[in-house]
Structures are given as structure tokens and as C-alpha cells.
Amino acid sequence: MTLKVKELIDKMIKDEDVKYFEYNEFSSIKEIDRGAFGKVSRAYLASNKLEVALKTFVDENSSIEEEKLNEFVKELNLLRKVCHDANINNFLGITKMELTGNYFMVLEYANEGNLREYLKNKFNSLKWKDKIRMALDITCGLKRLHSEEIVHRDLHSKNILVNNGKLLIADLGLSKKLAEISSNSKANKLGIPQYIDPRCHKITKFKKDKKSDIYGLGVLLWEISSGFPPFPNYQPDQLNLLSYHISTNRLREDPVEGTPLKYLQLYQRCWNDDPNVRPDIEEVYEILSQLSQLETDESLELQYNIKNYNKQERLQPNNSDVNNSEVNYDSKLTDLSIESDISLGPKNLLIVGLTSCGKSALCNVLTETDIFRESESSVSETSNFQRKSFEVNGTKYYAVDTVGFKHTNLSAKEILDKIKEGIQSIPEGISQILYVIGKPFTAGEIRMFELFEEIIFESGILEFVTIVRTKFGNFKIPNERKKEHNMLFEENEKIAKIVNSCKDVIYVDNPPVNIHVYDDHDRDDIENDEKYHKKLRARSRTVLLDHLEKVCLEKYLELKTCDELYSRIVNHIEDNSSNKEVELDQELEKLKIQ
């Protein structure tokens, strides 16, 4: 059963879900903007002695499926709870122009227009302190929405209003939500492509979520830093092409000269293609709050400086070299001067190793979760990197689990690309690489070390590597650890050289804690095993954290160094004269059957 919008509005007014104003209560009505969902007019509401904005959304002849009505009214009630927030545009009620049958939302008027207009008029006078405050205003409004489980769905610079210098999130997606659920509406569109979560272009019937809002927020943070909207060179008839570049080729705008490092890293994480890499709104608020405490513009701008930035160098609409656009973007992302003082940021742990070596179990132990998929066979459960934060005694860590070196469905180059994506999710740099082995080094691993020995040692990366020997049941017995350690040095000259150059070797045991019960007669024994395994994992965690507390104190391994290492390895294996890629793939194939 469907309802006319008129029936819906009448029901909402009767149930006091929304306040209704007669249209003749408004005077001095003047159109000030027009968008995809109708026009916006400025008016004076005499009864409230208030300037207001009237925004059209649907007409009375639109229809709504009855089952969707409750969802809409529930959201409307939530919006009423947050509309008085200091950074949210106040939603006052609804009115209707009888002549046209169009309904209008009645909103508090913002006297300095929308963010896009404000930046156009005031950008040259804004200091970085002002820009951080503006970013924080939007974040505070979105934080309030997300605390009530409200997803905005349509964040962009025309939906951010400015009133006496304060930024307000406007509309809250209400008009778009009503348009989307109207059965005869033609307005059920994605929105403005520059701000839209790339998943909308990839997944059929994708439902926007909080991480979609975070993506749009990232684009807004960049817009505040630059003073102009993203990708202005694309014309309306080229927006499908732009959507393709954004979703398929990960096209993003270039950083702007003078952008504070932490601010830049923040918006790059927000607009990351992988929603799991994007921070939640609480973390965005925390980082911006820290930046807002810096007293001078100089203290902000000294953190980061990009030279020779040119607006015209961004990818142009007629650029057919799609692959180059992606490469250029990636190189700019990683070729940054990342700060080396690790005391200023989180401790970032990159976990690497062969499939089934215990990487994911190690991540679960460190983070005290079960979100990392633990493999009990040689088949990889990790096809993309996973990232999770955890805190220990006030210190924040990030654990990044990467694709295993012997992933059954990926080539050597594809594995390296996947690992690189994991590295890019921790833009501050790497505190420690945990190279996980579940048994003594295999012949395949030794051969790989031999292939890249020169590159590995010249990079200096081993200074940041800890070898973690998992599945070592005797890890609590000093003599057993010593015996195993001696075996590593006796195993192979190359291995001895690498082990000696690493930070250390530590020994743990992380046995499974979710054991399947196939026979009820075994349930008690299995439950006892699980309790014992949990104790072992807890002890292993203590060993790991004690070690990390000692080694994660000095500096980050910079992304620039990782990028150079990646490039050298890729160039090495793609050298047709030496046929290294074939050789490396052959070694990986050997690993898969070991």
C-alpha cells in the first residue's frame, strides 16, 4: 500500500512528529539557491521573529510505500533530537505552497551562505587556525549525528552553512531521504560524485553508512585546505567519467602547499578507498582537537610543506592515460616527508609472513579481539590487509595484518601490491615490522631472502624488524628458547645474517581458542583446552607487549623508505633480462606446497 505525501504530512502533523507552518506566515521570500532537490529561499517568519530558509523537497502528489513510512518518521524524530546542536542547522518544521503543491522544510537561516561560497569570498583571509576550527565545526556536527546513529548521506560544501563564522551541517539528508523513498521520485540519485563513497559506484543498491559520511568529510577537509571545490575542471556531462576515475583508479585531489602533516594524513585516511582504513568520527574529532590546541599558524604549517603545487597539474577530464593518473597519485601519497619522532603518534605494527604462519592469530592476541580470520590450513584467510587499533597503558597501537607471502590466488607482484596498501593505511610510518614464522625458515623463504639480499640490507629496514616465532609450545622455558635461537643461526648463513641484523627474535604460542566440537562426549575436554589456550595467548601477549614497549621508542620507518624499497623490488622482479618475476613466482609456488 502506498500513501500520498499529503497523507504522510497530515499524519506527521497530527502525531506531532513535525511542526507545520502556514505558507502565509512567511514574508520577504527570495530565492537564493537551486540544487538537485529543488530551490532554497530566504524568508522572514514573523511569529518567531526569525529569518529562515525554505527548502523544497517533494510535492504532494509523490507517493510513499507504507512500510517505509515508519522508518522515515523514526529518522525524523531522531533529527528533531539533534537539530538544536551548535553545529547542526536548526530544522523548524514544514510548510506548503498551495499554488504549486510543493512542500518546504523550514530551516534556520545562515547569514554567510554555504561553505563553498564562504571559501570563495573569505579564503585569502583565513589562517590555518581558522581552517582547523572550521573542520572541527563540521566534525562536531557529524559526531552528534553519528552518536544518534544518523547517517547524513549527502555531505558536500553546499550542505554546510556558515552563520556568524560558525559552520553548520544542513539538511541532514532529510529531503534526500524522503525523495529516495518516494515511489515515483526521479531524484533517487547518488549525489555529487566528488564527495560520494566510491562503493556507491561499485556495489549495486549500496546503502550509505557512517564510513560513507567519513569519506565525504575527508573531501570537505581537503576543500577547506584548498579553498575551491574538488575537480572543478569536470563539466556536468563528464561526471560519469569522474566517478569512474574516483572509484576505479582511486583518483583524489593533490595536497595543497602548507597543509599541516597530521591534517593531510587525516583527510587521506578519511577518503581511503577501503572503508576499514577510514577513521571513525571520534578519532577525527580527537586529531582535529589536538591540532586546534597549537597556538600559532607557524606551528601548524611547519609540520608539512609541499613545494611547487600547481592547481592545473591535476588529472584533466580529457586525460586518457588512466594508469598514469593512479601511479602519480600513489607516488605523491607515499613520497611525503613523514615525521620521525614516534612519540608524537601511534605505534604502528606491520605483520607479515607466510600464509598459515600465525599472523592473524598474533593480531587477535595483540588486539584482544577475534576480527582477524585465523587460518588452520595452508589456504589464506586474508585476501586484503586488515587494520585494528588497541591501547595499552595509554599508548595507542595499530596492528596491520597483511596478505601472506604464499597466497594461493595471487602473483608475487599482486602480493607486494596488497602489502603496500596495508603500509599506506598507517601514514605516520611503521614502528615495527613483525615477521612471523610458525616453524624454522623454509627453503623457499631462504631463496627469497637470497634474491633480495642486497636490497634488504641497503634499505636499512631490518632495524625495524622483529622476528616472531609462533606455535612454539616451550616459549616459557629459557633453555628451549635458546636452543631454537641457536638453530636459526646454524640453519643457513643468509638466515644468520638477517637474524643478527634484526631487532630481536621473540617466542610465543597462540593456539586456537575457538575449537569445533564434533562429539558432545569431548565437550568438557575441549572447553578445558580452550581455557588453557587462552592462558597461553595471554602470556604470549605479555611477552609481545613487553618487547614492543622497548623497541617502539625511537623513530618511524618512513613511508618514503617503504616506497623506495617497493619500487626496487618490483623493478627487480620485472627486469625481463633476469626474469626475476618468474623466478620469484616459482619460489612462491614451492612455498605453497611446503
XYZ file of C-alpha atoms in Angstrom, residues 164-549:
386
model
C 28.350 34.262 12.030
C 31.526 32.329 11.235
C 30.265 29.016 12.662
C 29.798 26.043 10.317
C 26.533 24.104 10.444
C 25.641 20.782 8.853
C 22.440 21.424 6.914
C 19.508 19.333 5.683
C 20.784 16.166 7.413
C 19.715 14.181 4.387
C 16.034 14.580 5.247
C 14.928 15.899 1.866
C 17.083 13.304 0.097
C 15.751 10.525 2.311
C 12.150 11.460 1.569
C 12.911 11.765 -2.148
C 14.619 8.368 -2.152
C 11.684 6.543 -0.591
C 9.071 8.244 -2.779
C 7.946 5.559 -5.191
C 7.520 7.944 -8.134
C 10.529 10.134 -7.389
C 13.172 10.651 -10.076
C 15.598 12.107 -7.524
C 16.950 8.814 -6.213
C 20.482 9.596 -7.338
C 23.880 9.059 -5.800
C 24.595 12.720 -5.127
C 27.619 14.833 -6.043
C 30.287 12.397 -7.366
C 33.237 14.327 -5.895
C 32.006 13.598 -2.351
C 30.431 10.177 -2.824
C 31.790 6.994 -1.254
C 33.404 5.009 -4.137
C 31.466 1.945 -3.002
C 28.302 3.597 -4.344
C 29.705 3.217 -7.860
C 30.861 -0.364 -7.341
C 28.117 -2.069 -5.342
C 24.581 -2.411 -6.663
C 21.991 -0.973 -4.263
C 24.729 0.102 -1.879
C 23.337 1.614 1.337
C 25.418 4.521 2.606
C 26.753 4.181 6.145
C 28.831 6.152 8.645
C 32.016 5.419 6.710
C 30.345 6.995 3.665
C 29.940 10.173 5.700
C 33.615 9.953 6.712
C 34.599 9.803 3.033
C 32.614 12.972 2.317
C 34.136 14.619 5.387
C 37.622 13.852 4.046
C 36.820 15.642 0.798
C 35.454 18.606 2.782
C 38.659 18.786 4.833
C 40.652 18.939 1.603
C 38.293 21.634 0.260
C 38.864 23.733 3.384
C 42.617 23.382 2.849
C 42.463 24.425 -0.817
C 39.671 26.984 -0.969
C 37.990 25.520 -4.035
C 35.689 22.537 -4.768
C 37.200 19.216 -5.843
C 37.832 18.618 -9.557
C 36.273 21.866 -10.831
C 37.504 21.201 -14.391
C 34.972 18.406 -14.906
C 31.833 19.555 -16.666
C 28.358 18.196 -15.777
C 28.382 15.849 -18.789
C 31.743 14.412 -17.652
C 30.718 13.405 -14.121
C 30.334 9.739 -15.064
C 33.957 9.793 -16.205
C 34.967 11.441 -12.930
C 33.059 8.801 -10.954
C 34.960 6.136 -12.887
C 38.322 7.725 -12.083
C 37.455 8.093 -8.383
C 36.057 4.596 -7.865
C 38.234 2.546 -10.226
C 41.500 4.496 -10.392
C 41.364 5.957 -6.871
C 41.716 9.475 -8.182
C 41.932 12.083 -5.411
C 42.877 15.751 -5.325
C 46.527 16.710 -4.710
C 47.650 18.045 -1.327
C 47.970 21.819 -1.047
C 51.219 23.539 -0.168
C 51.448 24.430 3.530
C 48.966 21.776 4.704
C 49.800 20.526 8.226
C 51.033 16.950 8.093
C 48.556 15.470 10.545
C 45.671 17.239 8.829
C 46.765 15.891 5.437
C 47.195 12.363 6.790
C 43.765 12.585 8.370
C 41.818 13.500 5.233
C 43.752 10.954 3.160
C 42.658 8.242 5.583
C 39.080 9.581 5.509
C 38.855 9.298 1.717
C 40.699 5.983 1.502
C 39.057 3.559 -0.921
C 38.878 0.912 1.823
C 36.262 1.866 4.454
C 38.166 -0.176 7.063
C 41.074 2.256 6.795
C 38.861 5.291 7.385
C 38.790 6.544 10.975
C 35.534 6.825 12.889
C 34.218 10.271 13.777
C 35.590 10.042 17.329
C 39.132 9.682 16.024
C 38.677 12.535 13.537
C 37.455 14.732 16.389
C 40.398 13.747 18.586
C 43.015 14.562 15.928
C 41.462 17.895 14.967
C 41.098 18.841 18.635
C 44.817 18.225 19.117
C 45.628 20.366 16.088
C 43.364 23.146 17.358
C 45.487 23.382 20.519
C 48.532 24.541 18.558
C 48.805 28.235 19.255
C 50.251 29.711 16.064
C 49.816 29.223 12.356
C 53.576 28.759 12.072
C 53.491 25.755 14.411
C 50.860 24.187 12.155
C 52.404 24.994 8.797
C 55.926 23.967 9.753
C 54.746 20.362 10.048
C 54.488 19.913 6.314
C 55.244 21.806 3.141
C 54.662 20.684 -0.420
C 56.586 22.715 -2.958
C 55.636 23.711 -6.472
C 51.978 22.814 -6.133
C 50.070 23.718 -9.285
C 46.285 23.511 -9.492
C 46.483 22.870 -13.219
C 48.547 19.693 -12.785
C 45.592 17.632 -11.549
C 44.230 14.966 -13.861
C 42.188 16.691 -16.554
C 38.917 15.272 -17.914
C 40.393 14.571 -21.336
C 43.373 12.691 -19.936
C 43.083 9.199 -21.357
C 46.111 7.828 -19.501
C 44.160 6.309 -16.636
C 47.025 4.190 -15.324
C 49.372 7.159 -15.084
C 46.827 9.071 -13.026
C 46.757 6.290 -10.485
C 50.528 5.932 -10.340
C 51.006 9.667 -9.910
C 48.541 9.732 -7.056
C 50.131 6.781 -5.264
C 53.619 8.239 -5.602
C 52.501 11.536 -4.139
C 50.828 9.748 -1.278
C 53.917 7.852 -0.240
C 56.626 10.323 -1.198
C 55.968 12.559 1.788
C 58.429 13.730 4.400
C 56.979 11.785 7.291
C 57.946 12.873 10.818
C 60.432 10.616 12.519
C 59.506 11.360 16.141
C 57.426 8.344 17.122
C 56.451 9.877 20.467
C 54.021 12.160 18.603
C 51.909 9.412 17.049
C 50.613 5.856 17.426
C 52.817 2.768 17.406
C 52.178 1.138 14.030
C 52.822 -2.590 13.669
C 53.035 -4.235 10.238
C 52.587 -8.007 10.489
C 53.983 -10.060 7.591
C 54.837 -13.690 6.913
C 53.752 -16.819 5.090
C 50.155 -17.997 4.953
C 49.269 -20.173 7.973
C 52.283 -18.966 9.966
C 50.038 -17.456 12.651
C 49.959 -13.783 11.549
C 46.242 -13.293 12.065
C 46.257 -15.161 15.366
C 49.060 -12.862 16.501
C 46.919 -9.827 15.562
C 43.970 -11.202 17.536
C 46.206 -11.766 20.543
C 47.625 -8.237 20.386
C 44.258 -6.530 19.899
C 42.346 -8.916 22.203
C 39.729 -9.454 19.503
C 38.713 -12.174 17.059
C 38.213 -9.972 13.980
C 41.294 -11.302 12.159
C 40.481 -14.544 10.371
C 42.783 -17.266 11.666
C 43.711 -19.951 9.151
C 44.028 -23.559 10.224
C 45.311 -24.687 6.831
C 47.601 -23.571 4.061
C 44.703 -21.710 2.428
C 44.911 -17.989 3.130
C 42.031 -16.394 5.041
C 43.458 -12.892 4.431
C 42.921 -11.588 0.904
C 43.300 -7.906 1.845
C 45.041 -6.163 4.697
C 43.149 -5.692 7.971
C 43.810 -2.883 10.452
C 42.775 -2.572 14.103
C 43.724 -0.182 16.885
C 44.267 -1.077 20.536
C 45.554 0.704 23.620
C 47.981 -0.373 26.301
C 48.617 1.861 29.327
C 47.548 4.943 27.395
C 49.677 4.105 24.337
C 47.790 3.655 21.067
C 48.862 0.909 18.665
C 47.688 -0.105 15.208
C 48.087 -3.710 14.067
C 48.023 -4.210 10.284
C 47.695 -7.803 9.097
C 48.862 -8.300 5.503
C 48.368 -10.901 2.796
C 50.518 -13.998 3.287
C 53.547 -14.491 1.034
C 52.197 -17.758 -0.321
C 48.634 -16.666 -1.022
C 47.239 -19.266 -3.420
C 45.470 -16.891 -5.799
C 47.952 -14.036 -6.136
C 51.180 -13.491 -8.057
C 54.307 -12.086 -6.424
C 53.566 -8.603 -7.770
C 49.948 -8.750 -6.543
C 51.083 -9.802 -3.072
C 53.520 -6.894 -2.934
C 50.758 -4.501 -4.037
C 48.476 -5.792 -1.270
C 51.214 -5.326 1.332
C 51.828 -1.808 0.032
C 48.139 -0.980 0.562
C 48.491 -2.084 4.182
C 51.535 0.137 4.622
C 49.647 3.133 3.217
C 46.971 2.684 5.895
C 49.498 3.878 8.514
C 50.681 7.188 7.014
C 52.775 8.203 10.036
C 55.184 5.345 9.249
C 55.995 1.907 10.674
C 57.113 1.462 14.279
C 57.947 -2.219 13.951
C 57.594 -4.956 11.360
C 56.726 -8.289 12.943
C 57.950 -11.026 10.603
C 56.042 -14.102 11.750
C 57.337 -17.647 11.339
C 55.444 -20.708 12.518
C 58.450 -23.007 12.122
C 62.114 -22.697 11.109
C 62.648 -20.833 7.837
C 61.689 -22.824 4.753
C 63.899 -23.329 1.719
C 61.550 -21.047 -0.228
C 61.927 -18.246 2.315
C 65.699 -18.601 2.276
C 65.707 -18.384 -1.517
C 63.561 -15.215 -1.412
C 65.990 -13.629 1.038
C 68.827 -14.528 -1.328
C 67.002 -12.933 -4.296
C 66.628 -9.611 -2.491
C 69.522 -9.702 -0.035
C 71.247 -6.601 -1.379
C 68.036 -4.550 -1.491
C 67.009 -5.617 2.030
C 70.306 -4.683 3.640
C 70.790 -1.433 1.730
C 67.316 -0.218 2.745
C 68.066 -0.391 6.481
C 64.646 -1.970 7.015
C 65.964 -4.752 9.265
C 66.484 -2.186 12.028
C 62.665 -2.136 12.278
C 62.094 -5.904 12.072
C 61.332 -8.281 14.920
C 61.100 -11.983 14.078
C 58.212 -13.577 15.962
C 58.405 -17.343 16.257
C 54.826 -18.516 16.842
C 53.484 -22.013 17.578
C 56.379 -22.500 19.963
C 54.939 -24.511 22.834
C 58.040 -24.181 25.009
C 58.219 -20.391 24.815
C 58.192 -20.102 28.628
C 61.329 -22.259 29.028
C 64.572 -20.244 28.615
C 66.718 -23.211 27.565
C 64.251 -24.205 24.846
C 64.197 -20.647 23.512
C 67.993 -20.583 23.475
C 68.154 -23.916 21.668
C 65.715 -22.670 18.990
C 67.643 -19.415 18.682
C 70.897 -21.258 18.070
C 69.186 -23.348 15.390
C 68.306 -20.180 13.484
C 71.965 -19.188 13.333
C 73.086 -22.675 12.379
C 70.370 -23.140 9.740
C 71.842 -21.024 6.957
C 74.431 -18.293 6.540
C 71.907 -15.903 4.956
C 69.393 -16.509 7.738
C 72.056 -15.980 10.397
C 72.996 -12.653 8.796
C 69.369 -11.495 8.672
C 68.532 -12.660 12.206
C 71.623 -10.919 13.541
C 70.612 -7.666 11.825
C 67.012 -7.684 13.078
C 65.867 -6.048 16.293
C 65.325 -9.365 18.048
C 63.663 -12.769 17.918
C 60.856 -13.465 20.370
C 58.951 -16.684 21.028
C 55.228 -17.115 21.655
C 52.455 -19.645 21.310
C 48.962 -18.653 20.177
C 46.953 -21.885 19.994
C 43.326 -21.751 18.747
C 40.617 -20.797 21.236
C 37.552 -21.496 19.102
C 37.781 -25.265 18.775
C 34.966 -27.040 16.925
C 33.109 -29.695 18.937
C 32.226 -32.659 16.737
C 31.319 -35.049 19.548
C 29.459 -33.973 22.699
C 31.496 -36.515 24.689
C 34.566 -34.373 24.006
C 32.970 -31.061 25.044
C 34.452 -30.931 28.568
C 37.958 -31.754 27.327
C 37.742 -29.153 24.575
C 36.479 -26.494 26.972
C 39.436 -27.212 29.247
C 41.783 -26.972 26.266
C 40.284 -23.633 25.298
C 40.782 -22.233 28.806
C 44.411 -23.352 28.764
C 44.940 -21.930 25.274
C 43.541 -18.582 26.400
C 46.087 -18.520 29.220
C 48.892 -19.239 26.780
C 47.707 -16.453 24.473
C 47.530 -14.037 27.410
C 51.115 -14.888 28.354
C 52.194 -14.506 24.745
C 50.576 -11.074 24.677
C 52.562 -10.035 27.734
C 55.781 -11.153 26.026
C 54.876 -9.245 22.858
C 53.879 -6.037 24.642
C 56.983 -6.031 26.827
C 59.091 -6.301 23.698
C 57.137 -3.628 21.787
C 57.415 -1.216 24.696
